[in-house]
């Protein structure tokens, strides 16, 4: 994987004002040859994501919140897989999504088994078995509202995420990752959250890059198998949202099938139209 020179080993002399924390080099196959990320020992404070983004970017570091969840599984327990992670720039987002659509949509939306969101939304057998059709292509780029700042949107949402832990966990912690752009953060650490969907997270990061370009996305929080992103330019019409729903289904079918089950129209209306936060979960 093409990476930046890793500044993590020199954090102590970087001039960054960091809280107590630890470097992580643990992977599924043992210690990596250099640290993959740094993360704090305690919960993130308000404003820390924005402060770390401002201070870290000149050094080649980007912030992300890491979430241990109710079981307190922090990054050293995440089975990181940098050894099987390629470079996001080597993949085309539309090719990746079209491949996922071919692999998953026929089985889940239509196909012989039914059982996908169409069936669970009350469709009859005929509706459950309908052909989802060929890959519909990428959604159009939404109009950007004058004066919007995606980093400010991301910072506000990061503060809400840091303050909104009601699941018994201690709250997410701030982390720093050597990455060129926010969309590359999962690949930079060899994140294994979507391992059952694709064992090379860089392919998913190629899609995140496309969303970063089209929707002003920022990767804000990672858990062992969850991802939360901010959206500075969300879809503003039902047509835009419905087209994007197909991309989300290809990217992460579990989010739509299981959390709770939606059909694509309902998902587009409730989870995408005008929404500045997208959340994903892989089984």
mmCIF file of C-alpha atoms in Angstrom:
data_model
loop_
_atom_site.group_PDB
_atom_site.id
_atom_site.type_symbol
_atom_site.label_atom_id
_atom_site.label_comp_id
_atom_site.label_asym_id
_atom_site.label_seq_id
_atom_site.Cartn_x
_atom_site.Cartn_y
_atom_site.Cartn_z
ATOM 1 C CA UNK A 1 0.000 0.000 0.000
ATOM 2 C CA UNK A 2 1.276 3.484 -0.855
ATOM 3 C CA UNK A 3 1.530 5.358 2.420
ATOM 4 C CA UNK A 4 2.873 8.569 3.845
ATOM 5 C CA UNK A 5 6.086 8.511 5.855
ATOM 6 C CA UNK A 6 4.764 7.474 9.253
ATOM 7 C CA UNK A 7 5.061 10.316 11.780
ATOM 8 C CA UNK A 8 3.599 8.333 14.679
ATOM 9 C CA UNK A 9 6.921 7.198 16.215
ATOM 10 C CA UNK A 10 7.957 10.853 16.624
ATOM 11 C CA UNK A 11 4.751 12.105 18.219
ATOM 12 C CA UNK A 12 6.566 12.890 21.458
ATOM 13 C CA UNK A 13 8.721 15.453 19.653
ATOM 14 C CA UNK A 14 6.064 16.666 17.201
ATOM 15 C CA UNK A 15 4.882 19.595 19.288
ATOM 16 C CA UNK A 16 1.303 18.303 19.411
ATOM 17 C CA UNK A 17 -0.476 18.810 22.712
ATOM 18 C CA UNK A 18 -1.739 15.273 23.242
ATOM 19 C CA UNK A 19 -3.533 13.689 26.180
ATOM 20 C CA UNK A 20 -2.104 10.435 27.581
ATOM 21 C CA UNK A 21 -2.447 7.655 25.046
ATOM 22 C CA UNK A 22 -0.817 4.707 23.330
ATOM 23 C CA UNK A 23 0.510 3.662 19.940
ATOM 24 C CA UNK A 24 -1.043 0.560 18.378
ATOM 25 C CA UNK A 25 0.942 -1.896 16.262
ATOM 26 C CA UNK A 26 -1.090 -5.038 17.058
ATOM 27 C CA UNK A 27 -2.514 -6.854 14.031
ATOM 28 C CA UNK A 28 -4.282 -10.141 13.362
ATOM 29 C CA UNK A 29 -0.889 -11.678 12.542
ATOM 30 C CA UNK A 30 1.164 -10.122 15.330
ATOM 31 C CA UNK A 31 2.998 -6.804 15.791
ATOM 32 C CA UNK A 32 3.283 -4.605 12.700
ATOM 33 C CA UNK A 33 6.654 -3.127 11.816
ATOM 34 C CA UNK A 34 5.512 0.400 12.732
ATOM 35 C CA UNK A 35 2.614 1.951 14.664
ATOM 36 C CA UNK A 36 -0.708 2.071 12.824
ATOM 37 C CA UNK A 37 -2.410 4.680 14.984
ATOM 38 C CA UNK A 38 -2.235 6.550 18.266
ATOM 39 C CA UNK A 39 -5.288 6.837 20.493
ATOM 40 C CA UNK A 40 -6.048 8.497 23.805
ATOM 41 C CA UNK A 41 -6.493 6.685 27.108
ATOM 42 C CA UNK A 42 -9.709 8.524 27.982
ATOM 43 C CA UNK A 43 -12.932 9.766 26.380
ATOM 44 C CA UNK A 44 -12.775 12.526 23.797
ATOM 45 C CA UNK A 45 -13.532 16.059 24.960
ATOM 46 C CA UNK A 46 -15.593 18.571 23.021
ATOM 47 C CA UNK A 47 -13.565 20.296 20.332
ATOM 48 C CA UNK A 48 -10.789 17.706 20.238
ATOM 49 C CA UNK A 49 -11.578 16.399 16.727
ATOM 50 C CA UNK A 50 -11.367 19.902 15.249
ATOM 51 C CA UNK A 51 -8.218 20.730 17.211
ATOM 52 C CA UNK A 52 -6.498 17.521 16.156
ATOM 53 C CA UNK A 53 -7.454 18.028 12.509
ATOM 54 C CA UNK A 54 -5.972 21.513 12.504
ATOM 55 C CA UNK A 55 -2.791 20.471 14.309
ATOM 56 C CA UNK A 56 -2.306 17.067 12.717
ATOM 57 C CA UNK A 57 -2.823 17.740 9.011
ATOM 58 C CA UNK A 58 0.504 19.582 8.501
ATOM 59 C CA UNK A 59 2.222 16.530 10.004
ATOM 60 C CA UNK A 60 0.387 14.013 7.812
ATOM 61 C CA UNK A 61 -2.002 12.913 10.555
ATOM 62 C CA UNK A 62 -5.798 12.911 10.545
ATOM 63 C CA UNK A 63 -8.155 12.455 13.507
ATOM 64 C CA UNK A 64 -10.832 9.824 13.946
ATOM 65 C CA UNK A 65 -12.877 8.825 16.968
ATOM 66 C CA UNK A 66 -12.502 5.182 17.996
ATOM 67 C CA UNK A 67 -15.393 3.472 19.759
ATOM 68 C CA UNK A 68 -14.884 0.475 22.028
ATOM 69 C CA UNK A 69 -18.617 -0.129 22.413
ATOM 70 C CA UNK A 70 -20.245 -1.783 25.425
ATOM 71 C CA UNK A 71 -17.574 -4.493 25.547
ATOM 72 C CA UNK A 72 -14.690 -2.020 25.510
ATOM 73 C CA UNK A 73 -12.960 -3.463 22.450
ATOM 74 C CA UNK A 74 -10.323 -0.847 21.685
ATOM 75 C CA UNK A 75 -8.070 -0.794 18.600
ATOM 76 C CA UNK A 76 -5.432 -3.199 19.922
ATOM 77 C CA UNK A 77 -8.215 -5.861 19.869
ATOM 78 C CA UNK A 78 -9.610 -5.057 16.424
ATOM 79 C CA UNK A 79 -7.700 -7.670 14.362
ATOM 80 C CA UNK A 80 -6.222 -5.007 12.090
ATOM 81 C CA UNK A 81 -5.025 -6.371 8.748
ATOM 82 C CA UNK A 82 -2.556 -3.980 7.081
ATOM 83 C CA UNK A 83 -0.790 -6.882 5.381
ATOM 84 C CA UNK A 84 -3.807 -7.594 3.137
ATOM 85 C CA UNK A 85 -4.804 -3.960 2.556
ATOM 86 C CA UNK A 86 -4.047 -2.399 -0.818
ATOM 87 C CA UNK A 87 -4.081 1.299 -1.796
ATOM 88 C CA UNK A 88 -7.469 3.026 -2.283
ATOM 89 C CA UNK A 89 -6.233 4.885 -5.346
ATOM 90 C CA UNK A 90 -5.696 1.593 -7.155
ATOM 91 C CA UNK A 91 -9.459 0.947 -7.280
ATOM 92 C CA UNK A 92 -12.290 2.618 -9.165
ATOM 93 C CA UNK A 93 -15.287 3.402 -6.959
ATOM 94 C CA UNK A 94 -17.928 2.634 -9.565
ATOM 95 C CA UNK A 95 -16.286 -0.668 -10.523
ATOM 96 C CA UNK A 96 -16.190 -1.641 -6.840
ATOM 97 C CA UNK A 97 -19.849 -0.754 -6.275
ATOM 98 C CA UNK A 98 -20.991 -2.445 -9.478
ATOM 99 C CA UNK A 99 -19.218 -5.619 -8.390
ATOM 100 C CA UNK A 100 -20.828 -5.537 -4.961
ATOM 101 C CA UNK A 101 -24.240 -4.901 -6.534
ATOM 102 C CA UNK A 102 -23.826 -7.951 -8.740
ATOM 103 C CA UNK A 103 -22.677 -10.068 -5.797
ATOM 104 C CA UNK A 104 -25.275 -8.972 -3.242
ATOM 105 C CA UNK A 105 -28.302 -7.261 -4.748
ATOM 106 C CA UNK A 106 -29.672 -10.242 -6.641
ATOM 107 C CA UNK A 107 -29.526 -12.436 -3.531
ATOM 108 C CA UNK A 108 -30.859 -9.869 -1.079
ATOM 109 C CA UNK A 109 -33.190 -7.507 -2.935
ATOM 110 C CA UNK A 110 -34.502 -10.072 -5.402
ATOM 111 C CA UNK A 111 -33.320 -13.498 -6.428
ATOM 112 C CA UNK A 112 -34.646 -16.898 -5.581
ATOM 113 C CA UNK A 113 -34.365 -16.656 -1.820
ATOM 114 C CA UNK A 114 -36.435 -13.553 -1.172
ATOM 115 C CA UNK A 115 -35.604 -12.594 2.406
ATOM 116 C CA UNK A 116 -34.220 -9.198 1.515
ATOM 117 C CA UNK A 117 -35.643 -5.832 2.487
ATOM 118 C CA UNK A 118 -38.436 -6.008 -0.066
ATOM 119 C CA UNK A 119 -39.840 -9.120 1.585
ATOM 120 C CA UNK A 120 -39.515 -7.791 5.110
ATOM 121 C CA UNK A 121 -41.242 -4.534 4.211
ATOM 122 C CA UNK A 122 -44.431 -6.505 3.567
ATOM 123 C CA UNK A 123 -43.979 -7.284 -0.121
ATOM 124 C CA UNK A 124 -45.598 -10.424 -1.472
ATOM 125 C CA UNK A 125 -43.665 -13.339 -2.925
ATOM 126 C CA UNK A 126 -43.741 -11.823 -6.378
ATOM 127 C CA UNK A 127 -42.308 -8.562 -5.059
ATOM 128 C CA UNK A 128 -39.696 -10.341 -2.967
ATOM 129 C CA UNK A 129 -38.452 -12.226 -6.025
ATOM 130 C CA UNK A 130 -38.272 -9.242 -8.339
ATOM 131 C CA UNK A 131 -35.081 -8.707 -10.318
ATOM 132 C CA UNK A 132 -33.159 -5.770 -8.828
ATOM 133 C CA UNK A 133 -31.861 -4.991 -12.304
ATOM 134 C CA UNK A 134 -28.383 -4.029 -13.452
ATOM 135 C CA UNK A 135 -26.152 -1.696 -11.486
ATOM 136 C CA UNK A 136 -27.840 1.729 -11.835
ATOM 137 C CA UNK A 137 -24.628 3.783 -11.850
ATOM 138 C CA UNK A 138 -23.358 6.473 -9.515
ATOM 139 C CA UNK A 139 -25.767 8.977 -8.018
ATOM 140 C CA UNK A 140 -25.593 12.581 -9.253
ATOM 141 C CA UNK A 141 -23.581 15.120 -7.295
ATOM 142 C CA UNK A 142 -25.863 17.205 -5.048
ATOM 143 C CA UNK A 143 -25.823 20.970 -5.238
ATOM 144 C CA UNK A 144 -23.448 22.570 -2.730
ATOM 145 C CA UNK A 145 -25.051 25.261 -0.570
ATOM 146 C CA UNK A 146 -23.047 28.472 -0.551
ATOM 147 C CA UNK A 147 -21.105 29.030 2.641
ATOM 148 C CA UNK A 148 -21.154 25.435 3.867
ATOM 149 C CA UNK A 149 -17.951 24.159 5.478
ATOM 150 C CA UNK A 150 -17.705 20.346 5.600
ATOM 151 C CA UNK A 151 -15.007 20.451 8.264
ATOM 152 C CA UNK A 152 -17.185 22.595 10.523
ATOM 153 C CA UNK A 153 -20.083 20.185 9.981
ATOM 154 C CA UNK A 154 -17.774 17.279 10.795
ATOM 155 C CA UNK A 155 -16.478 18.971 13.950
ATOM 156 C CA UNK A 156 -20.001 19.635 15.229
ATOM 157 C CA UNK A 157 -21.046 16.031 14.609
ATOM 158 C CA UNK A 158 -17.846 14.710 16.200
ATOM 159 C CA UNK A 159 -18.719 16.629 19.363
ATOM 160 C CA UNK A 160 -22.218 15.114 19.357
ATOM 161 C CA UNK A 161 -20.763 11.631 18.922
ATOM 162 C CA UNK A 162 -18.334 12.169 21.782
ATOM 163 C CA UNK A 163 -21.164 13.331 24.054
ATOM 164 C CA UNK A 164 -23.839 10.886 22.948
ATOM 165 C CA UNK A 165 -22.691 7.511 24.275
ATOM 166 C CA UNK A 166 -25.693 5.956 25.958
ATOM 167 C CA UNK A 167 -24.826 2.282 25.513
ATOM 168 C CA UNK A 168 -22.868 1.778 28.724
ATOM 169 C CA UNK A 169 -19.507 2.453 27.100
ATOM 170 C CA UNK A 170 -17.027 5.003 28.357
ATOM 171 C CA UNK A 171 -17.405 7.063 25.190
ATOM 172 C CA UNK A 172 -15.248 7.242 22.064
ATOM 173 C CA UNK A 173 -11.622 8.307 22.221
ATOM 174 C CA UNK A 174 -9.667 10.475 19.831
ATOM 175 C CA UNK A 175 -7.117 8.809 17.581
ATOM 176 C CA UNK A 176 -4.578 9.989 15.009
ATOM 177 C CA UNK A 177 -3.855 8.087 11.806
ATOM 178 C CA UNK A 178 -1.217 8.702 9.112
ATOM 179 C CA UNK A 179 -3.431 9.287 6.055
ATOM 180 C CA UNK A 180 -3.573 11.621 3.071
ATOM 181 C CA UNK A 181 -7.332 12.094 3.206
ATOM 182 C CA UNK A 182 -10.177 11.239 5.526
ATOM 183 C CA UNK A 183 -11.531 8.529 3.223
ATOM 184 C CA UNK A 184 -8.233 6.633 3.520
ATOM 185 C CA UNK A 185 -8.286 6.323 7.327
ATOM 186 C CA UNK A 186 -9.685 2.758 7.409
ATOM 187 C CA UNK A 187 -7.111 1.533 4.874
ATOM 188 C CA UNK A 188 -4.248 3.306 6.638
ATOM 189 C CA UNK A 189 -4.803 1.145 9.727
ATOM 190 C CA UNK A 190 -5.880 -2.022 7.910
ATOM 191 C CA UNK A 191 -9.294 -1.832 9.562
ATOM 192 C CA UNK A 192 -11.079 -5.199 9.470
ATOM 193 C CA UNK A 193 -14.636 -4.103 10.288
ATOM 194 C CA UNK A 194 -16.091 -5.118 6.876
ATOM 195 C CA UNK A 195 -14.035 -8.333 6.663
ATOM 196 C CA UNK A 196 -17.111 -10.478 5.929
ATOM 197 C CA UNK A 197 -18.052 -8.133 3.064
ATOM 198 C CA UNK A 198 -14.578 -7.576 1.576
ATOM 199 C CA UNK A 199 -11.226 -8.533 3.038
ATOM 200 C CA UNK A 200 -9.507 -5.525 1.437
ATOM 201 C CA UNK A 201 -10.901 -2.384 3.075
ATOM 202 C CA UNK A 202 -9.070 -0.227 0.511
ATOM 203 C CA UNK A 203 -11.795 -1.118 -1.991
ATOM 204 C CA UNK A 204 -14.375 0.378 0.362
ATOM 205 C CA UNK A 205 -12.108 3.387 0.852
ATOM 206 C CA UNK A 206 -12.186 3.976 -2.912
ATOM 207 C CA UNK A 207 -15.946 4.413 -2.500
ATOM 208 C CA UNK A 208 -15.392 6.680 0.507
ATOM 209 C CA UNK A 209 -13.086 8.797 -1.660
ATOM 210 C CA UNK A 210 -15.858 9.154 -4.224
ATOM 211 C CA UNK A 211 -18.283 10.159 -1.472
ATOM 212 C CA UNK A 212 -15.719 12.573 -0.079
ATOM 213 C CA UNK A 213 -15.574 14.224 -3.502
ATOM 214 C CA UNK A 214 -19.327 14.185 -4.175
ATOM 215 C CA UNK A 215 -20.801 14.591 -0.675
ATOM 216 C CA UNK A 216 -17.990 16.242 1.349
ATOM 217 C CA UNK A 217 -17.750 13.147 3.539
ATOM 218 C CA UNK A 218 -15.436 12.848 6.553
ATOM 219 C CA UNK A 219 -14.773 9.556 8.355
ATOM 220 C CA UNK A 220 -15.528 10.486 11.969
ATOM 221 C CA UNK A 221 -15.746 7.290 14.017
ATOM 222 C CA UNK A 222 -14.743 3.642 13.737
ATOM 223 C CA UNK A 223 -15.696 0.765 16.006
ATOM 224 C CA UNK A 224 -14.747 -2.884 15.648
ATOM 225 C CA UNK A 225 -17.342 -3.281 12.863
ATOM 226 C CA UNK A 226 -19.057 0.120 12.620
ATOM 227 C CA UNK A 227 -18.342 3.362 10.801
ATOM 228 C CA UNK A 228 -19.906 6.815 11.191
ATOM 229 C CA UNK A 229 -19.266 9.603 8.701
ATOM 230 C CA UNK A 230 -20.319 13.215 8.387
ATOM 231 C CA UNK A 231 -21.829 14.537 5.162
ATOM 232 C CA UNK A 232 -21.296 18.172 4.272
ATOM 233 C CA UNK A 233 -23.387 17.989 1.093
ATOM 234 C CA UNK A 234 -26.231 15.483 1.580
ATOM 235 C CA UNK A 235 -28.761 14.662 -1.140
ATOM 236 C CA UNK A 236 -31.512 17.270 -1.228
ATOM 237 C CA UNK A 237 -34.093 15.603 -3.470
ATOM 238 C CA UNK A 238 -35.855 12.245 -3.331
ATOM 239 C CA UNK A 239 -34.317 11.306 -6.684
ATOM 240 C CA UNK A 240 -30.791 12.014 -5.465
ATOM 241 C CA UNK A 241 -31.389 10.086 -2.240
ATOM 242 C CA UNK A 242 -32.880 7.067 -4.022
ATOM 243 C CA UNK A 243 -29.934 6.872 -6.422
ATOM 244 C CA UNK A 244 -27.525 7.068 -3.482
ATOM 245 C CA UNK A 245 -29.430 4.319 -1.618
ATOM 246 C CA UNK A 246 -28.295 1.826 -4.254
ATOM 247 C CA UNK A 247 -24.683 2.786 -3.561
ATOM 248 C CA UNK A 248 -25.203 2.355 0.180
ATOM 249 C CA UNK A 249 -26.763 -1.054 -0.383
ATOM 250 C CA UNK A 250 -23.790 -2.202 -2.427
ATOM 251 C CA UNK A 251 -21.353 -0.706 0.099
ATOM 252 C CA UNK A 252 -22.951 -2.194 3.226
ATOM 253 C CA UNK A 253 -26.015 -4.445 2.735
ATOM 254 C CA UNK A 254 -26.237 -5.238 6.464
ATOM 255 C CA UNK A 255 -27.074 -1.637 7.348
ATOM 256 C CA UNK A 256 -30.183 -1.738 5.172
ATOM 257 C CA UNK A 257 -31.141 -5.386 5.666
ATOM 258 C CA UNK A 258 -30.765 -5.606 9.423
ATOM 259 C CA UNK A 259 -30.636 -2.268 11.201
ATOM 260 C CA UNK A 260 -33.743 -2.236 10.946
ATOM 261 C CA UNK A 261 -34.682 -3.716 7.559
ATOM 262 C CA UNK A 262 -35.628 -1.104 4.954
ATOM 263 C CA UNK A 263 -36.528 -1.157 1.321
ATOM 264 C CA UNK A 264 -34.374 1.253 -0.656
ATOM 265 C CA UNK A 265 -37.056 3.937 -0.995
ATOM 266 C CA UNK A 266 -37.681 4.011 2.769
ATOM 267 C CA UNK A 267 -33.946 4.009 3.480
ATOM 268 C CA UNK A 268 -33.438 6.902 1.080
ATOM 269 C CA UNK A 269 -36.197 8.950 2.704
ATOM 270 C CA UNK A 270 -35.375 8.232 6.348
ATOM 271 C CA UNK A 271 -31.605 7.863 6.359
ATOM 272 C CA UNK A 272 -30.233 9.850 3.409
ATOM 273 C CA UNK A 273 -32.434 12.767 2.359
ATOM 274 C CA UNK A 274 -30.901 15.862 3.937
ATOM 275 C CA UNK A 275 -29.037 13.755 6.522
ATOM 276 C CA UNK A 276 -25.577 14.915 7.619
ATOM 277 C CA UNK A 277 -24.654 11.627 9.335
ATOM 278 C CA UNK A 278 -24.389 8.188 7.742
ATOM 279 C CA UNK A 279 -23.772 5.078 9.833
ATOM 280 C CA UNK A 280 -22.722 1.628 8.657
ATOM 281 C CA UNK A 281 -22.543 -1.743 10.367
ATOM 282 C CA UNK A 282 -21.167 -5.000 8.976
ATOM 283 C CA UNK A 283 -22.291 -8.331 10.408
#
